[in-house]
Amino acid sequence: MNSIRASFHSFWDARNARERSVLLIASGLVLLLLVWLWLIDPAVQGRAQLKKTLPAMHAQLAQLQALTKQAAALPARTDTTKDATGDFAPVSRSMLESSLARKGLKPQTLDVNGELVRLTLSGVSFAELIGWLADMHANAQLVVNDANVVALEQRDRVNATLSLRQQR
């Protein structure tokens, strides 16, 4: 460390007053440039980018708030599968066919026997099948008792054989 300090002092002492002042001014300018590049310029650019995107973000916020108010104003959903006592009504073939049709699913076979439902679907969307099963669980208390799902070569397409049971 002392050798570096000694070499700097010998370098500095070898310069006349004018050279020293030029070196001090140049090093000050380099220091200012570094401060600008590392601290000030990124902040200025970030502020300009925020200035561009902030109006769009405010519009999105207003839209979300309006949608939230609309959702809060909607009446509470009533389950059509509940009977007068508040229990879930037994599943029926027509209820299952209409719920499958709403999801765009067409069963090859559909058997309803009391609380048991057996159905076979061919070439259906896996996402729609899962969505339908979730709806049936929420609205009719149907749970999967047995499932055989085979993926097809086409993306998101499956053949499925399901056995469902209504929980009471």
PDB file of C-alpha atoms in Angstrom:
ATOM      1  CA  MET A   1       0.000   0.000   0.000  1.00  0.00           C
ATOM      2  CA  ASN A   2       2.842   2.357   0.838  1.00  0.00           C
ATOM      3  CA  SER A   3       4.489   1.651  -2.501  1.00  0.00           C
ATOM      4  CA  ILE A   4       1.307   2.653  -4.368  1.00  0.00           C
ATOM      5  CA  ARG A   5       1.025   5.825  -2.306  1.00  0.00           C
ATOM      6  CA  ALA A   6       4.683   6.622  -2.886  1.00  0.00           C
ATOM      7  CA  SER A   7       4.403   6.071  -6.644  1.00  0.00           C
ATOM      8  CA  PHE A   8       1.282   8.302  -6.767  1.00  0.00           C
ATOM      9  CA  HIS A   9       3.049  11.069  -4.836  1.00  0.00           C
ATOM     10  CA  SER A  10       6.063  10.884  -7.120  1.00  0.00           C
ATOM     11  CA  PHE A  11       3.740  11.024 -10.161  1.00  0.00           C
ATOM     12  CA  TRP A  12       1.796  13.958  -8.690  1.00  0.00           C
ATOM     13  CA  ASP A  13       4.918  15.877  -7.641  1.00  0.00           C
ATOM     14  CA  ALA A  14       6.336  15.489 -11.147  1.00  0.00           C
ATOM     15  CA  ARG A  15       3.382  17.500 -12.571  1.00  0.00           C
ATOM     16  CA  ASN A  16       3.263  21.265 -12.679  1.00  0.00           C
ATOM     17  CA  ALA A  17       0.307  23.260 -11.335  1.00  0.00           C
ATOM     18  CA  ARG A  18      -1.478  23.470 -14.695  1.00  0.00           C
ATOM     19  CA  GLU A  19      -1.244  19.706 -15.311  1.00  0.00           C
ATOM     20  CA  ARG A  20      -2.547  19.052 -11.784  1.00  0.00           C
ATOM     21  CA  SER A  21      -5.567  21.277 -12.332  1.00  0.00           C
ATOM     22  CA  VAL A  22      -6.310  19.588 -15.707  1.00  0.00           C
ATOM     23  CA  LEU A  23      -6.036  16.150 -14.057  1.00  0.00           C
ATOM     24  CA  LEU A  24      -8.337  17.242 -11.187  1.00  0.00           C
ATOM     25  CA  ILE A  25     -10.936  18.634 -13.626  1.00  0.00           C
ATOM     26  CA  ALA A  26     -10.763  15.494 -15.842  1.00  0.00           C
ATOM     27  CA  SER A  27     -11.115  13.147 -12.854  1.00  0.00           C
ATOM     28  CA  GLY A  28     -14.051  15.259 -11.568  1.00  0.00           C
ATOM     29  CA  LEU A  29     -15.737  14.983 -14.976  1.00  0.00           C
ATOM     30  CA  VAL A  30     -15.180  11.213 -15.047  1.00  0.00           C
ATOM     31  CA  LEU A  31     -16.647  10.975 -11.546  1.00  0.00           C
ATOM     32  CA  LEU A  32     -19.679  13.030 -12.626  1.00  0.00           C
ATOM     33  CA  LEU A  33     -20.115  10.813 -15.706  1.00  0.00           C
ATOM     34  CA  LEU A  34     -20.040   7.664 -13.571  1.00  0.00           C
ATOM     35  CA  VAL A  35     -22.563   9.107 -11.112  1.00  0.00           C
ATOM     36  CA  TRP A  36     -24.803  10.059 -14.056  1.00  0.00           C
ATOM     37  CA  LEU A  37     -24.562   6.621 -15.702  1.00  0.00           C
ATOM     38  CA  TRP A  38     -25.050   4.568 -12.533  1.00  0.00           C
ATOM     39  CA  LEU A  39     -27.496   6.677 -10.524  1.00  0.00           C
ATOM     40  CA  ILE A  40     -29.244   9.519 -12.315  1.00  0.00           C
ATOM     41  CA  ASP A  41     -29.861   8.179 -15.842  1.00  0.00           C
ATOM     42  CA  PRO A  42     -31.600   4.941 -14.722  1.00  0.00           C
ATOM     43  CA  ALA A  43     -33.854   6.959 -12.431  1.00  0.00           C
ATOM     44  CA  VAL A  44     -34.735   9.402 -15.210  1.00  0.00           C
ATOM     45  CA  GLN A  45     -35.463   6.580 -17.654  1.00  0.00           C
ATOM     46  CA  GLY A  46     -37.566   4.714 -15.085  1.00  0.00           C
ATOM     47  CA  ARG A  47     -39.561   7.847 -14.380  1.00  0.00           C
ATOM     48  CA  ALA A  48     -40.188   8.389 -18.098  1.00  0.00           C
ATOM     49  CA  GLN A  49     -41.328   4.781 -18.513  1.00  0.00           C
ATOM     50  CA  LEU A  50     -43.668   5.111 -15.533  1.00  0.00           C
ATOM     51  CA  LYS A  51     -45.036   8.311 -17.002  1.00  0.00           C
ATOM     52  CA  LYS A  52     -45.933   6.364 -20.158  1.00  0.00           C
ATOM     53  CA  THR A  53     -47.468   3.309 -18.432  1.00  0.00           C
ATOM     54  CA  LEU A  54     -49.203   4.991 -15.489  1.00  0.00           C
ATOM     55  CA  PRO A  55     -52.300   6.157 -17.418  1.00  0.00           C
ATOM     56  CA  ALA A  56     -52.891   2.626 -18.732  1.00  0.00           C
ATOM     57  CA  MET A  57     -52.484   1.237 -15.214  1.00  0.00           C
ATOM     58  CA  HIS A  58     -54.976   3.786 -13.864  1.00  0.00           C
ATOM     59  CA  ALA A  59     -57.457   2.754 -16.581  1.00  0.00           C
ATOM     60  CA  GLN A  60     -56.997  -0.919 -15.673  1.00  0.00           C
ATOM     61  CA  LEU A  61     -57.516  -0.105 -12.000  1.00  0.00           C
ATOM     62  CA  ALA A  62     -60.713   1.789 -12.776  1.00  0.00           C
ATOM     63  CA  GLN A  63     -61.951  -1.103 -14.902  1.00  0.00           C
ATOM     64  CA  LEU A  64     -61.196  -3.616 -12.133  1.00  0.00           C
ATOM     65  CA  GLN A  65     -62.974  -1.452  -9.581  1.00  0.00           C
ATOM     66  CA  ALA A  66     -66.020  -1.189 -11.852  1.00  0.00           C
ATOM     67  CA  LEU A  67     -66.045  -4.966 -12.370  1.00  0.00           C
ATOM     68  CA  THR A  68     -65.745  -5.488  -8.618  1.00  0.00           C
ATOM     69  CA  LYS A  69     -68.761  -3.243  -8.028  1.00  0.00           C
ATOM     70  CA  GLN A  70     -70.710  -5.133 -10.690  1.00  0.00           C
ATOM     71  CA  ALA A  71     -69.798  -8.482  -9.137  1.00  0.00           C
ATOM     72  CA  ALA A  72     -70.796  -7.269  -5.673  1.00  0.00           C
ATOM     73  CA  ALA A  73     -74.126  -6.057  -7.053  1.00  0.00           C
ATOM     74  CA  LEU A  74     -74.970  -9.443  -8.568  1.00  0.00           C
ATOM     75  CA  PRO A  75     -77.438 -11.479  -6.570  1.00  0.00           C
ATOM     76  CA  ALA A  76     -76.086 -14.452  -4.695  1.00  0.00           C
ATOM     77  CA  ARG A  77     -76.104 -17.608  -6.782  1.00  0.00           C
ATOM     78  CA  THR A  78     -78.700 -20.150  -5.834  1.00  0.00           C
ATOM     79  CA  ASP A  79     -78.146 -23.800  -6.572  1.00  0.00           C
ATOM     80  CA  THR A  80     -80.925 -25.167  -8.742  1.00  0.00           C
ATOM     81  CA  THR A  81     -80.071 -28.704  -7.709  1.00  0.00           C
ATOM     82  CA  LYS A  82     -81.163 -28.193  -4.088  1.00  0.00           C
ATOM     83  CA  ASP A  83     -84.650 -29.216  -3.048  1.00  0.00           C
ATOM     84  CA  ALA A  84     -86.978 -27.440  -0.600  1.00  0.00           C
ATOM     85  CA  THR A  85     -85.197 -28.885   2.455  1.00  0.00           C
ATOM     86  CA  GLY A  86     -81.843 -27.515   1.322  1.00  0.00           C
ATOM     87  CA  ASP A  87     -80.462 -30.935   0.447  1.00  0.00           C
ATOM     88  CA  PHE A  88     -79.180 -31.661  -3.014  1.00  0.00           C
ATOM     89  CA  ALA A  89     -81.866 -33.129  -5.227  1.00  0.00           C
ATOM     90  CA  PRO A  90     -81.135 -36.548  -6.719  1.00  0.00           C
ATOM     91  CA  VAL A  91     -79.325 -36.363 -10.027  1.00  0.00           C
ATOM     92  CA  SER A  92     -81.359 -36.909 -13.140  1.00  0.00           C
ATOM     93  CA  ARG A  93     -80.465 -37.793 -16.671  1.00  0.00           C
ATOM     94  CA  SER A  94     -81.875 -34.510 -18.016  1.00  0.00           C
ATOM     95  CA  MET A  95     -79.873 -32.436 -15.503  1.00  0.00           C
ATOM     96  CA  LEU A  96     -76.673 -34.251 -16.447  1.00  0.00           C
ATOM     97  CA  GLU A  97     -77.340 -33.957 -20.188  1.00  0.00           C
ATOM     98  CA  SER A  98     -77.997 -30.215 -19.923  1.00  0.00           C
ATOM     99  CA  SER A  99     -74.864 -29.610 -17.814  1.00  0.00           C
ATOM    100  CA  LEU A 100     -72.764 -31.660 -20.241  1.00  0.00           C
ATOM    101  CA  ALA A 101     -74.215 -29.728 -23.187  1.00  0.00           C
ATOM    102  CA  ARG A 102     -73.352 -26.397 -21.520  1.00  0.00           C
ATOM    103  CA  LYS A 103     -69.711 -27.510 -21.418  1.00  0.00           C
ATOM    104  CA  GLY A 104     -69.838 -28.817 -24.991  1.00  0.00           C
ATOM    105  CA  LEU A 105     -69.519 -32.459 -23.928  1.00  0.00           C
ATOM    106  CA  LYS A 106     -71.591 -35.182 -25.596  1.00  0.00           C
ATOM    107  CA  PRO A 107     -71.617 -38.530 -23.826  1.00  0.00           C
ATOM    108  CA  GLN A 108     -71.599 -41.771 -25.787  1.00  0.00           C
ATOM    109  CA  THR A 109     -73.347 -43.480 -22.885  1.00  0.00           C
ATOM    110  CA  LEU A 110     -75.038 -42.051 -19.822  1.00  0.00           C
ATOM    111  CA  ASP A 111     -76.605 -44.244 -17.141  1.00  0.00           C
ATOM    112  CA  VAL A 112     -78.216 -42.856 -14.006  1.00  0.00           C
ATOM    113  CA  ASN A 113     -79.138 -45.314 -11.278  1.00  0.00           C
ATOM    114  CA  GLY A 114     -80.118 -43.530  -8.057  1.00  0.00           C
ATOM    115  CA  GLU A 115     -76.984 -41.923  -6.667  1.00  0.00           C
ATOM    116  CA  LEU A 116     -74.703 -43.610  -9.211  1.00  0.00           C
ATOM    117  CA  VAL A 117     -73.890 -42.142 -12.617  1.00  0.00           C
ATOM    118  CA  ARG A 118     -71.846 -43.885 -15.298  1.00  0.00           C
ATOM    119  CA  LEU A 119     -70.847 -42.145 -18.488  1.00  0.00           C
ATOM    120  CA  THR A 120     -68.499 -42.590 -21.402  1.00  0.00           C
ATOM    121  CA  LEU A 121     -67.073 -39.652 -23.316  1.00  0.00           C
ATOM    122  CA  SER A 122     -65.032 -39.904 -26.490  1.00  0.00           C
ATOM    123  CA  GLY A 123     -62.697 -37.284 -27.954  1.00  0.00           C
ATOM    124  CA  VAL A 124     -63.590 -34.541 -25.472  1.00  0.00           C
ATOM    125  CA  SER A 125     -61.519 -31.655 -24.160  1.00  0.00           C
ATOM    126  CA  PHE A 126     -59.756 -32.616 -20.952  1.00  0.00           C
ATOM    127  CA  ALA A 127     -60.050 -29.049 -19.629  1.00  0.00           C
ATOM    128  CA  GLU A 128     -63.800 -29.005 -20.242  1.00  0.00           C
ATOM    129  CA  LEU A 129     -64.172 -32.426 -18.612  1.00  0.00           C
ATOM    130  CA  ILE A 130     -62.342 -31.248 -15.486  1.00  0.00           C
ATOM    131  CA  GLY A 131     -64.439 -28.060 -15.443  1.00  0.00           C
ATOM    132  CA  TRP A 132     -67.642 -30.107 -15.714  1.00  0.00           C
ATOM    133  CA  LEU A 133     -66.539 -32.402 -12.882  1.00  0.00           C
ATOM    134  CA  ALA A 134     -65.810 -29.380 -10.675  1.00  0.00           C
ATOM    135  CA  ASP A 135     -69.235 -27.911 -11.467  1.00  0.00           C
ATOM    136  CA  MET A 136     -70.940 -31.205 -10.704  1.00  0.00           C
ATOM    137  CA  HIS A 137     -69.107 -31.470  -7.403  1.00  0.00           C
ATOM    138  CA  ALA A 138     -70.096 -27.934  -6.399  1.00  0.00           C
ATOM    139  CA  ASN A 139     -73.694 -28.007  -7.652  1.00  0.00           C
ATOM    140  CA  ALA A 140     -74.824 -31.621  -7.224  1.00  0.00           C
ATOM    141  CA  GLN A 141     -72.298 -33.107  -4.782  1.00  0.00           C
ATOM    142  CA  LEU A 142     -71.172 -35.627  -7.415  1.00  0.00           C
ATOM    143  CA  VAL A 143     -67.758 -37.099  -6.713  1.00  0.00           C
ATOM    144  CA  VAL A 144     -65.650 -39.338  -8.906  1.00  0.00           C
ATOM    145  CA  ASN A 145     -65.917 -42.927  -7.787  1.00  0.00           C
ATOM    146  CA  ASP A 146     -63.908 -44.437 -10.641  1.00  0.00           C
ATOM    147  CA  ALA A 147     -62.269 -42.874 -13.679  1.00  0.00           C
ATOM    148  CA  ASN A 148     -60.451 -44.189 -16.714  1.00  0.00           C
ATOM    149  CA  VAL A 149     -59.026 -41.383 -18.838  1.00  0.00           C
ATOM    150  CA  VAL A 150     -56.956 -42.059 -21.961  1.00  0.00           C
ATOM    151  CA  ALA A 151     -55.108 -39.222 -23.697  1.00  0.00           C
ATOM    152  CA  LEU A 152     -55.479 -39.013 -27.460  1.00  0.00           C
ATOM    153  CA  GLU A 153     -52.798 -37.847 -29.881  1.00  0.00           C
ATOM    154  CA  GLN A 154     -54.618 -34.565 -30.442  1.00  0.00           C
ATOM    155  CA  ARG A 155     -53.722 -32.048 -27.758  1.00  0.00           C
ATOM    156  CA  ASP A 156     -56.237 -31.659 -24.878  1.00  0.00           C
ATOM    157  CA  ARG A 157     -58.407 -34.527 -26.156  1.00  0.00           C
ATOM    158  CA  VAL A 158     -59.245 -37.622 -24.124  1.00  0.00           C
ATOM    159  CA  ASN A 159     -61.520 -40.626 -23.987  1.00  0.00           C
ATOM    160  CA  ALA A 160     -63.033 -41.025 -20.523  1.00  0.00           C
ATOM    161  CA  THR A 161     -65.155 -43.550 -18.704  1.00  0.00           C
ATOM    162  CA  LEU A 162     -66.415 -42.176 -15.395  1.00  0.00           C
ATOM    163  CA  SER A 163     -68.360 -43.530 -12.470  1.00  0.00           C
ATOM    164  CA  LEU A 164     -69.756 -40.804 -10.189  1.00  0.00           C
ATOM    165  CA  ARG A 165     -71.601 -40.974  -6.866  1.00  0.00           C
ATOM    166  CA  GLN A 166     -73.743 -38.287  -5.269  1.00  0.00           C
ATOM    167  CA  GLN A 167     -72.797 -37.578  -1.687  1.00  0.00           C
ATOM    168  CA  ARG A 168     -75.575 -36.852   0.752  1.00  0.00           C
TER     169      ARG A 168
END
